[in-house]
Amino acid sequence: LRASSPEVSDATSADARRLIEDARKSLDAGDLRAAANAVTSLPAPASSIFAPWRDFAIRRAELDERLARLNRRLTGAPSTEG
């Protein structure tokens, strides 16, 4: 995620830059779903620039969650889902 991309920097407001920074922080914390959610709120044209990454990130987060559930079932670990 680059706030310095010319296509993004020229077209984004302070709010968009904040959303990109939030996404970066979420990635650093290992929360791919939160990062994808942050870029979902970006205004055009930044939203279309980040769309392929966001779609991949959402699919990856879903797979990670499914693998974690499967692992818990296989190992008999208690679920952390509410």
Tab-separated table of C-alpha atoms in Angstrom:
chain	number	residue	atom	x	y	z
A	1	LEU	CA	0.000	0.000	0.000
A	2	ARG	CA	1.622	3.169	-1.137
A	3	ALA	CA	0.286	6.606	-0.399
A	4	SER	CA	3.143	7.874	-2.567
A	5	SER	CA	1.774	6.387	-5.792
A	6	PRO	CA	1.252	9.374	-8.151
A	7	GLU	CA	-2.171	8.131	-9.231
A	8	VAL	CA	-3.274	7.950	-5.620
A	9	SER	CA	-1.483	10.958	-4.146
A	10	ASP	CA	-2.750	13.423	-6.728
A	11	ALA	CA	-6.326	12.253	-6.375
A	12	THR	CA	-6.745	11.701	-2.659
A	13	SER	CA	-7.710	13.865	0.245
A	14	ALA	CA	-6.376	13.772	3.775
A	15	ASP	CA	-9.151	11.288	4.588
A	16	ALA	CA	-7.974	8.936	1.848
A	17	ARG	CA	-4.397	9.170	3.064
A	18	ARG	CA	-5.625	8.364	6.584
A	19	LEU	CA	-7.491	5.305	5.260
A	20	ILE	CA	-4.354	4.115	3.483
A	21	GLU	CA	-2.332	4.613	6.669
A	22	ASP	CA	-4.997	2.695	8.638
A	23	ALA	CA	-4.728	-0.128	6.096
A	24	ARG	CA	-0.951	-0.136	6.466
A	25	LYS	CA	-1.212	-0.321	10.259
A	26	SER	CA	-3.700	-3.189	9.989
A	27	LEU	CA	-1.318	-5.061	7.707
A	28	ASP	CA	1.532	-4.485	10.138
A	29	ALA	CA	-0.685	-5.933	12.878
A	30	GLY	CA	-1.509	-8.956	10.713
A	31	ASP	CA	-5.166	-8.017	10.199
A	32	LEU	CA	-5.702	-8.461	6.477
A	33	ARG	CA	-9.490	-8.127	6.682
A	34	ALA	CA	-9.267	-4.755	8.471
A	35	ALA	CA	-6.784	-3.536	5.860
A	36	ALA	CA	-9.147	-4.558	3.053
A	37	ASN	CA	-12.036	-2.832	4.822
A	38	ALA	CA	-10.005	0.370	5.147
A	39	VAL	CA	-9.296	0.616	1.420
A	40	THR	CA	-12.937	-0.190	0.615
A	41	SER	CA	-13.840	3.302	1.848
A	42	LEU	CA	-11.395	5.116	-0.432
A	43	PRO	CA	-12.867	7.661	-2.857
A	44	ALA	CA	-12.462	7.319	-6.636
A	45	PRO	CA	-10.027	6.982	-8.352
A	46	ALA	CA	-8.062	5.525	-5.440
A	47	SER	CA	-10.767	2.940	-4.795
A	48	SER	CA	-10.414	1.546	-8.309
A	49	ILE	CA	-6.619	1.556	-8.039
A	50	PHE	CA	-6.780	-0.532	-4.863
A	51	ALA	CA	-9.690	-2.773	-6.020
A	52	PRO	CA	-7.553	-5.693	-7.286
A	53	TRP	CA	-5.482	-5.717	-4.087
A	54	ARG	CA	-8.618	-5.421	-1.924
A	55	ASP	CA	-10.315	-8.327	-3.720
A	56	PHE	CA	-7.224	-10.494	-3.254
A	57	ALA	CA	-6.926	-9.482	0.409
A	58	ILE	CA	-10.552	-10.371	1.126
A	59	ARG	CA	-10.167	-13.772	-0.551
A	60	ARG	CA	-6.955	-14.389	1.374
A	61	ALA	CA	-8.565	-13.408	4.693
A	62	GLU	CA	-11.473	-15.769	4.003
A	63	LEU	CA	-9.071	-18.611	3.251
A	64	ASP	CA	-7.032	-17.896	6.378
A	65	GLU	CA	-10.217	-17.949	8.479
A	66	ARG	CA	-11.363	-21.231	6.922
A	67	LEU	CA	-7.960	-22.814	7.487
A	68	ALA	CA	-7.983	-21.673	11.115
A	69	ARG	CA	-11.444	-23.228	11.646
A	70	LEU	CA	-10.335	-26.452	9.984
A	71	ASN	CA	-7.201	-26.553	12.103
A	72	ARG	CA	-9.253	-26.097	15.284
A	73	ARG	CA	-11.578	-28.923	14.235
A	74	LEU	CA	-8.692	-31.232	13.457
A	75	THR	CA	-6.793	-30.502	16.643
A	76	GLY	CA	-9.827	-30.261	18.906
A	77	ALA	CA	-8.915	-26.727	19.968
A	78	PRO	CA	-11.815	-24.594	21.220
A	79	SER	CA	-13.289	-22.077	18.797
A	80	THR	CA	-12.611	-18.390	19.380
A	81	GLU	CA	-15.593	-17.322	17.270
A	82	GLY	CA	-18.649	-15.825	18.901
